[in-house]
Amino acid sequence: MNLKELGFDAFFREDLASSGAGGLEPGRVVFESRNRYTVETEGGPREAAVSGRFEYTAAARSEYPAVGDWVALRPVEEKETIRVIERVLRRRTCLSRRSPGRGADEQVIAANIDILCVVCGLDGGRNFNPRGIERYLVMAAASGARPVLALNKADLCENPEDALLTARSVAGDAPVYLLSAKTRRGIGELSGILLPGVTAAFTGPSGVGKSALINALLGAEAVRTGATRADDMRGRHTTTHRELFPLPGGGLVIDTPGLRELQAWGDGNTADDAFADIAAAAVSCRFRDCTHRDEPGCAVLALLREGRLEQERYQNYITVRKELEYLSSLQDERGRRERKASEKELSRLIKRYNRDRE
Ligand SMILES: Nc1nc2c(ncn2[C@@H]2O[C@H](COP(=O)(O)OP(=O)(O)OP(=O)(O)O)[C@@H](O)[C@H]2O)c(=O)[nH]1
Ligand SMILES: [Mg+2]
Ligand SMILES: [Zn+2]
């Protein structure tokens, strides 16, 4: 594929050039499985792995290539289809979540996406839930990608217009699409925003029809889909890998596995970006560092009292903010530990140096 069609532009070109990476060729990661990557290049797809130097110098898992990343590739002698990944080019956007389990590790879901398509299922199960949508909008805010909401399975819903209103009430500026992968309702509209060179990642719980929507956009059954459980409409985690597909219309879409849990990732402002109404009110709080929990003169609590802010939405905002605060305290603590360790290492080296001189 030609690089421009894959989304390559001046941003990545300059980063490749600035690294002085002479002789390296750019490519985009379209598939990853167990540290093996498929990278699309000007000359076609290549199989790749990171270099020994990359492994040695990487400080965190999140620095490894993810689907959507642009990477600098070195050829391998006499192996036409194999490449070594020397470097991950600077990410324009980065979709992450907190790694499942304890700790403060970042798990990169996809890189360099322009649009995050948050998919819900209107099949009467638990796959349509405003609080869940709010969490996905927080994830979008942290990524730098523009969110859109996709309400799929409209064919299974008696009052899709009600769902549309509910979704709009939490969507902020994000557009909401009423869709059906089955009847193709809304598919033309959605493909209208997936312009040439634009990358969109699809996320949401298992079984909502992320892969089915991608098939509908591709106009082919390229991706495997799986039945939902009859009792609660939950999916069976059919998609197990992230993968990037070029659309006939020139856009690029990334399918991702359904998420079981979504712990917030981001910094202090991320929650405010996703809850714009609360952030706008907070400007009028008496204290600049108001936490909107019990302070006098809190404009957010005033909204709540006046019934202009839904209790559940407010509660979700507070919960997400607490999660983000906890995350940043874990990160601070880790930073302190790492600094201490490197100071220790340094004093060991100085001691040894002095000893050697004696
Ligand atoms: N009736 C109806 N069924 C749909 C629609 N979209 C998807 N489905 C069905 O829902 C089930 C789950 O679809 P998938 O595309 O596999 O869901 P997914 O979100 O990719 O799930 P994971 O890969 O497990 O995360 C399949 O049986 C699809 O055929 C739709 O618009 N209408
Ligand atoms: Mg899937
Ligand atoms: Zn306040």
Coordinates of C-alpha atoms and ligand atoms in Angstrom, one line a residue:
M1 CA 0.0 0.0 0.0
N2 CA 1.1 3.5 -0.5
L3 CA 2.2 5.2 2.7
K4 CA -0.2 8.1 2.4
E5 CA -3.1 5.7 2.1
L6 CA -1.9 4.2 5.3
G7 CA -2.0 7.5 7.1
F8 CA 1.7 8.6 6.8
D9 CA 2.1 12.3 6.8
A10 CA 4.5 15.1 7.7
F11 CA 4.3 14.5 11.4
F12 CA 5.7 11.0 11.1
R13 CA 8.0 11.8 8.2
E14 CA 9.7 14.5 10.4
D15 CA 10.0 12.2 13.3
L16 CA 11.6 9.5 11.2
A17 CA 14.1 12.1 9.7
S18 CA 14.9 13.7 13.1
S19 CA 16.1 10.4 14.6
G20 CA 18.9 10.3 12.0
A21 CA 17.5 6.9 11.2
G22 CA 19.3 6.6 7.9
G23 CA 18.5 3.6 5.8
L24 CA 15.4 2.8 7.8
E25 CA 12.1 2.3 6.1
P26 CA 8.7 3.4 7.7
G27 CA 5.9 0.9 8.1
R28 CA 2.6 0.7 10.0
V29 CA 1.8 -2.1 12.5
V30 CA -1.4 -3.7 11.4
F31 CA -1.4 -6.9 13.6
E32 CA 0.4 -8.1 16.7
S33 CA 0.5 -11.4 18.4
R34 CA 3.0 -12.4 21.1
N35 CA 5.6 -9.8 20.1
R36 CA 5.4 -10.7 16.4
Y37 CA 4.2 -7.9 14.2
T38 CA 2.7 -7.6 10.8
V39 CA 3.8 -4.3 9.4
E40 CA 2.4 -2.8 6.2
T41 CA 5.0 -1.0 4.0
E42 CA 5.2 0.6 0.6
G43 CA 6.4 -2.8 -0.7
G44 CA 3.7 -4.9 1.0
P45 CA 3.2 -6.6 4.3
R46 CA 6.3 -7.7 6.3
E47 CA 6.7 -9.9 9.4
A48 CA 8.7 -8.1 12.1
A49 CA 10.0 -8.2 15.7
V50 CA 11.8 -5.6 17.7
S51 CA 15.6 -5.4 17.8
G52 CA 17.7 -6.6 20.7
R53 CA 18.7 -3.0 21.4
F54 CA 15.0 -2.0 21.5
E55 CA 14.3 -4.7 24.0
Y56 CA 17.3 -3.7 26.1
T57 CA 16.4 0.0 26.2
A58 CA 12.6 -0.1 26.5
A59 CA 11.7 1.1 30.0
A60 CA 8.1 0.0 29.9
R61 CA 5.7 -2.4 28.0
S62 CA 3.9 0.7 26.7
E63 CA 6.9 1.6 24.6
Y64 CA 6.6 -1.5 22.5
P65 CA 4.8 -1.2 19.1
A66 CA 1.0 -1.4 19.2
V67 CA -1.4 -1.8 16.3
G68 CA -1.6 1.6 14.5
D69 CA 2.0 2.5 15.3
W70 CA 4.4 3.8 12.7
V71 CA 7.8 2.0 13.1
A72 CA 11.3 2.4 11.6
L73 CA 12.3 -0.9 10.0
R74 CA 15.7 -2.3 9.2
P75 CA 16.0 -5.0 6.4
V76 CA 17.3 -8.5 7.2
E77 CA 19.8 -9.8 4.7
E78 CA 18.4 -12.2 2.2
K79 CA 15.1 -12.3 3.9
E80 CA 12.8 -10.3 1.7
T81 CA 9.6 -10.4 3.9
I82 CA 11.2 -10.0 7.3
R83 CA 12.2 -6.8 9.1
V84 CA 13.6 -5.6 12.4
I85 CA 11.8 -2.9 14.2
E86 CA 14.4 -0.4 15.4
R87 CA 12.1 2.3 16.8
V88 CA 8.5 3.3 17.3
L89 CA 7.8 6.7 15.8
R90 CA 6.3 9.4 18.0
R91 CA 2.6 8.7 18.6
R92 CA 0.1 11.4 17.6
T93 CA -2.6 9.8 19.8
C94 CA -2.5 6.8 22.0
L95 CA -5.5 4.8 23.3
S96 CA -4.6 3.3 26.6
R97 CA -6.2 1.7 29.7
R98 CA -4.8 0.8 33.0
S99 CA -3.5 -2.8 32.8
P100 CA -6.0 -5.2 34.4
G101 CA -5.0 -6.1 37.9
R102 CA -3.1 -4.0 40.4
G103 CA -0.3 -1.5 39.7
A104 CA -0.2 1.5 37.5
D105 CA 1.0 0.0 34.2
E106 CA -0.3 1.5 31.0
Q107 CA -1.6 -0.9 28.4
V108 CA -1.7 0.6 24.9
I109 CA -4.7 -0.6 22.9
A110 CA -4.0 1.2 19.7
A111 CA -1.9 4.1 18.5
N112 CA -2.3 7.0 16.1
I113 CA -6.1 6.8 15.9
D114 CA -8.1 9.9 14.8
I115 CA -11.5 8.6 15.8
L116 CA -12.5 6.3 18.7
C117 CA -15.8 4.6 17.8
V118 CA -17.5 3.5 21.1
V119 CA -19.9 0.8 20.3
C120 CA -23.0 -0.1 22.4
G121 CA -25.5 -2.9 21.7
L122 CA -29.2 -2.1 21.8
D123 CA -30.2 -5.7 22.3
G124 CA -31.7 -5.3 25.7
G125 CA -28.7 -6.7 27.6
R126 CA -26.3 -4.7 29.7
N127 CA -24.6 -3.4 26.6
F128 CA -26.2 0.0 26.6
N129 CA -25.5 1.9 29.8
P130 CA -24.8 5.6 30.1
R131 CA -22.3 5.1 32.9
G132 CA -20.3 2.7 30.7
I133 CA -20.4 5.2 27.8
E134 CA -19.1 7.9 30.2
R135 CA -16.1 5.7 31.0
Y136 CA -15.3 5.1 27.3
L137 CA -15.5 8.9 26.8
V138 CA -12.9 9.3 29.5
M139 CA -10.7 6.8 27.7
A140 CA -11.2 8.8 24.5
A141 CA -10.3 12.1 26.2
A142 CA -7.1 10.6 27.5
S143 CA -6.2 9.3 24.0
G144 CA -6.5 12.5 22.0
A145 CA -8.8 10.9 19.5
R146 CA -12.2 12.3 18.7
P147 CA -15.0 10.1 20.1
V148 CA -18.1 9.0 18.3
L149 CA -20.9 6.8 19.7
A150 CA -22.2 3.9 17.7
L151 CA -25.5 2.5 18.9
N152 CA -25.6 -0.9 17.1
K153 CA -28.3 -3.5 16.8
A154 CA -31.0 -0.9 16.3
D155 CA -32.9 -3.7 14.6
L156 CA -33.4 -5.4 17.9
C157 CA -34.6 -2.4 19.8
E158 CA -38.3 -1.3 20.0
N159 CA -37.5 2.4 20.7
P160 CA -34.1 3.2 19.3
E161 CA -35.0 6.9 19.4
D162 CA -35.1 6.7 23.2
A163 CA -31.7 5.2 23.3
L164 CA -30.5 7.9 21.0
L165 CA -31.8 10.6 23.4
T166 CA -30.2 8.9 26.4
A167 CA -26.9 8.6 24.5
R168 CA -27.0 12.2 23.4
S169 CA -27.5 13.3 27.0
V170 CA -24.1 11.9 28.0
A171 CA -22.2 12.3 24.6
G172 CA -21.2 15.9 25.0
D173 CA -19.9 17.0 21.5
A174 CA -19.5 13.5 20.3
P175 CA -21.8 12.6 17.4
V176 CA -24.2 9.6 18.0
Y177 CA -25.0 7.1 15.2
L178 CA -27.9 4.7 15.2
L179 CA -26.7 1.6 13.4
S180 CA -27.4 -1.9 12.5
A181 CA -24.7 -4.1 11.1
K182 CA -27.4 -6.6 10.2
T183 CA -29.8 -4.3 8.2
R184 CA -27.0 -1.8 7.3
R185 CA -28.9 1.0 8.8
G186 CA -26.6 4.1 9.3
I187 CA -23.6 2.3 7.7
G188 CA -23.4 4.8 4.9
E189 CA -23.5 7.7 7.4
L190 CA -20.7 6.2 9.5
S191 CA -18.5 5.4 6.5
G192 CA -18.9 9.1 5.5
I193 CA -16.6 10.2 8.4
L194 CA -14.0 7.5 7.7
L195 CA -12.2 9.6 5.1
P196 CA -9.0 8.5 3.2
G197 CA -6.1 8.3 5.6
V198 CA -8.3 8.6 8.7
T199 CA -7.9 5.9 11.3
A200 CA -10.8 4.8 13.6
A201 CA -10.6 2.2 16.4
F202 CA -13.7 0.3 17.5
T203 CA -14.0 -0.3 21.2
G204 CA -16.7 -1.5 23.6
P205 CA -17.8 -4.6 25.5
S206 CA -17.7 -8.1 23.9
G207 CA -20.8 -8.9 21.8
V208 CA -21.9 -5.4 20.8
G209 CA -21.0 -6.0 17.2
K210 CA -17.6 -4.2 16.7
S211 CA -16.5 -6.8 14.2
A212 CA -19.9 -7.0 12.6
L213 CA -19.8 -3.3 12.0
I214 CA -16.3 -3.5 10.5
N215 CA -17.5 -6.3 8.2
A216 CA -20.4 -4.1 7.2
L217 CA -18.0 -1.2 6.4
L218 CA -15.6 -3.5 4.5
G219 CA -18.6 -5.0 2.6
A220 CA -17.2 -8.4 3.3
E221 CA -17.1 -11.1 6.0
A222 CA -13.4 -10.4 6.6
V223 CA -13.6 -10.6 10.4
R224 CA -15.0 -13.4 12.6
T225 CA -18.0 -12.6 14.7
G226 CA -19.5 -14.7 17.5
A227 CA -23.0 -15.2 19.0
T228 CA -23.9 -13.6 22.3
R229 CA -25.1 -15.6 25.2
A230 CA -28.9 -15.9 25.2
D231 CA -29.4 -15.2 28.9
D232 CA -27.7 -11.8 29.2
M233 CA -26.6 -10.9 25.6
R234 CA -23.0 -10.8 26.7
G235 CA -20.4 -11.7 24.1
R236 CA -17.9 -14.6 24.1
H237 CA -14.8 -12.6 23.4
T238 CA -14.6 -13.7 19.8
T239 CA -12.0 -11.1 18.7
T240 CA -8.7 -11.9 20.4
H241 CA -6.3 -9.6 18.6
R242 CA -6.2 -6.0 17.5
E243 CA -6.0 -5.6 13.7
L244 CA -6.1 -2.8 11.3
F245 CA -8.1 -3.0 8.0
P246 CA -8.1 -0.6 5.1
L247 CA -11.6 0.2 3.9
P248 CA -12.6 0.4 0.2
G249 CA -13.3 4.1 0.7
G250 CA -9.8 4.9 2.0
G251 CA -10.4 5.0 5.7
L252 CA -8.6 2.6 8.1
V253 CA -10.3 0.8 10.9
I254 CA -8.9 -1.1 13.9
D255 CA -10.9 -4.0 15.4
T256 CA -10.2 -4.6 19.1
P257 CA -11.2 -7.4 21.6
G258 CA -14.1 -6.5 23.9
L259 CA -13.0 -5.1 27.2
R260 CA -14.0 -6.9 30.4
E261 CA -13.1 -4.0 32.7
L262 CA -12.2 -0.5 32.0
Q263 CA -10.2 1.3 34.7
A264 CA -9.7 4.9 33.9
W265 CA -6.4 6.0 32.5
G266 CA -5.3 9.6 32.1
D267 CA -4.2 12.6 34.1
G268 CA -6.0 15.0 36.4
N269 CA -7.9 16.8 33.6
T270 CA -9.1 13.7 31.8
A271 CA -12.4 13.4 33.7
D272 CA -13.2 17.1 33.1
D273 CA -12.7 16.7 29.4
A274 CA -15.3 13.9 29.3
F275 CA -17.7 15.6 31.7
A276 CA -17.8 19.0 30.0
D277 CA -21.0 20.2 31.8
I278 CA -19.5 19.5 35.2
A279 CA -16.2 21.1 34.2
A280 CA -18.0 24.2 33.0
A281 CA -20.0 24.5 36.3
A282 CA -16.8 24.0 38.3
V283 CA -15.4 27.3 37.1
S284 CA -17.8 29.0 39.5
C285 CA -16.9 26.9 42.6
R286 CA -15.7 29.1 45.5
F287 CA -12.5 27.2 45.9
R288 CA -10.2 26.6 43.0
D289 CA -9.2 23.2 44.2
C290 CA -12.8 22.2 44.9
T291 CA -13.4 18.4 44.8
H292 CA -17.1 18.9 44.5
R293 CA -17.8 16.5 47.3
D294 CA -18.7 18.6 50.3
E295 CA -17.2 22.1 50.0
P296 CA -19.3 25.2 50.6
G297 CA -20.0 27.3 47.5
C298 CA -19.6 24.3 45.2
A299 CA -21.3 25.1 41.9
V300 CA -21.4 21.4 40.9
L301 CA -23.3 20.4 44.1
A302 CA -25.6 23.3 43.4
L303 CA -26.4 21.9 39.9
L304 CA -27.2 18.6 41.6
R305 CA -29.5 20.2 44.2
E306 CA -31.3 22.0 41.4
G307 CA -31.9 18.8 39.6
R308 CA -29.9 20.0 36.6
L309 CA -27.3 17.3 37.0
E310 CA -28.2 13.6 37.2
Q311 CA -27.2 12.0 40.5
E312 CA -25.8 8.9 38.7
R313 CA -23.8 11.0 36.3
Y314 CA -22.3 13.0 39.2
Q315 CA -21.5 9.8 41.1
N316 CA -19.8 8.3 38.1
Y317 CA -17.7 11.5 37.7
I318 CA -16.6 11.4 41.3
T319 CA -15.7 7.7 41.0
V320 CA -13.7 8.1 37.9
R321 CA -11.9 11.1 39.4
K322 CA -11.0 9.1 42.5
E323 CA -9.6 6.3 40.2
L324 CA -7.5 8.8 38.3
E325 CA -6.2 10.4 41.6
Y326 CA -5.3 6.9 42.9
L327 CA -3.6 6.1 39.6
S328 CA -1.5 9.3 39.8
S329 CA -0.5 8.6 43.4
L330 CA 0.7 5.1 42.3
Q331 CA 2.7 6.7 39.5
D332 CA 4.2 9.2 41.8
E333 CA 5.2 6.5 44.2
R334 CA 6.8 4.4 41.4
G335 CA 8.7 7.5 40.2
R336 CA 10.1 8.0 43.7
R337 CA 11.1 4.4 44.0
E338 CA 12.8 4.5 40.6
R339 CA 14.7 7.7 41.4
K340 CA 15.8 6.2 44.7
A341 CA 17.0 3.1 43.0
S342 CA 19.0 5.1 40.4
E343 CA 20.5 7.2 43.2
K344 CA 21.6 4.1 45.0
E345 CA 23.1 2.7 41.8
L346 CA 24.9 6.0 41.2
S347 CA 26.4 6.0 44.7
R348 CA 27.5 2.4 44.3
L349 CA 29.3 3.4 41.1
I350 CA 31.0 6.3 42.8
K351 CA 32.2 4.1 45.6
R352 CA 33.6 1.6 43.2
Y353 CA 35.3 4.3 41.2
N354 CA 36.9 5.8 44.4
R355 CA 38.0 2.3 45.5
D356 CA 39.5 1.5 42.1
R357 CA 41.5 4.8 42.3
E358 CA 43.0 4.0 45.7
Ligands
LIG1 N1 -29.4 -8.4 15.1 C1 -28.2 -7.9 15.1 N2 -27.2 -8.7 15.4 C2 -25.9 -8.2 15.4 C3 -25.7 -6.8 14.9 N3 -24.4 -6.6 15.0 C4 -23.8 -7.7 15.4 N4 -24.7 -8.7 15.7 C5 -24.5 -10.0 16.2 O1 -24.0 -9.9 17.5 C6 -23.0 -10.9 17.8 C7 -21.7 -10.4 18.3 O2 -21.1 -9.6 17.2 P1 -19.6 -9.4 17.1 O3 -19.3 -8.5 15.9 O4 -18.8 -10.7 17.1 O5 -19.3 -8.6 18.4 P2 -17.9 -8.0 19.0 O6 -18.2 -6.6 19.6 O7 -16.9 -7.9 17.9 O8 -17.5 -8.9 20.1 P3 -16.0 -9.4 20.6 O9 -15.1 -9.6 19.4 O10 -16.2 -10.6 21.4 O11 -15.5 -8.2 21.4 C8 -22.9 -11.7 16.5 O12 -23.8 -12.9 16.6 C9 -23.4 -10.8 15.4 O13 -24.0 -11.4 14.3 C10 -26.8 -6.1 14.5 O14 -26.8 -4.9 14.1 N5 -28.1 -6.7 14.6
MG2 MG -15.1 -8.8 17.6
ZN3 ZN -17.1 22.3 43.4

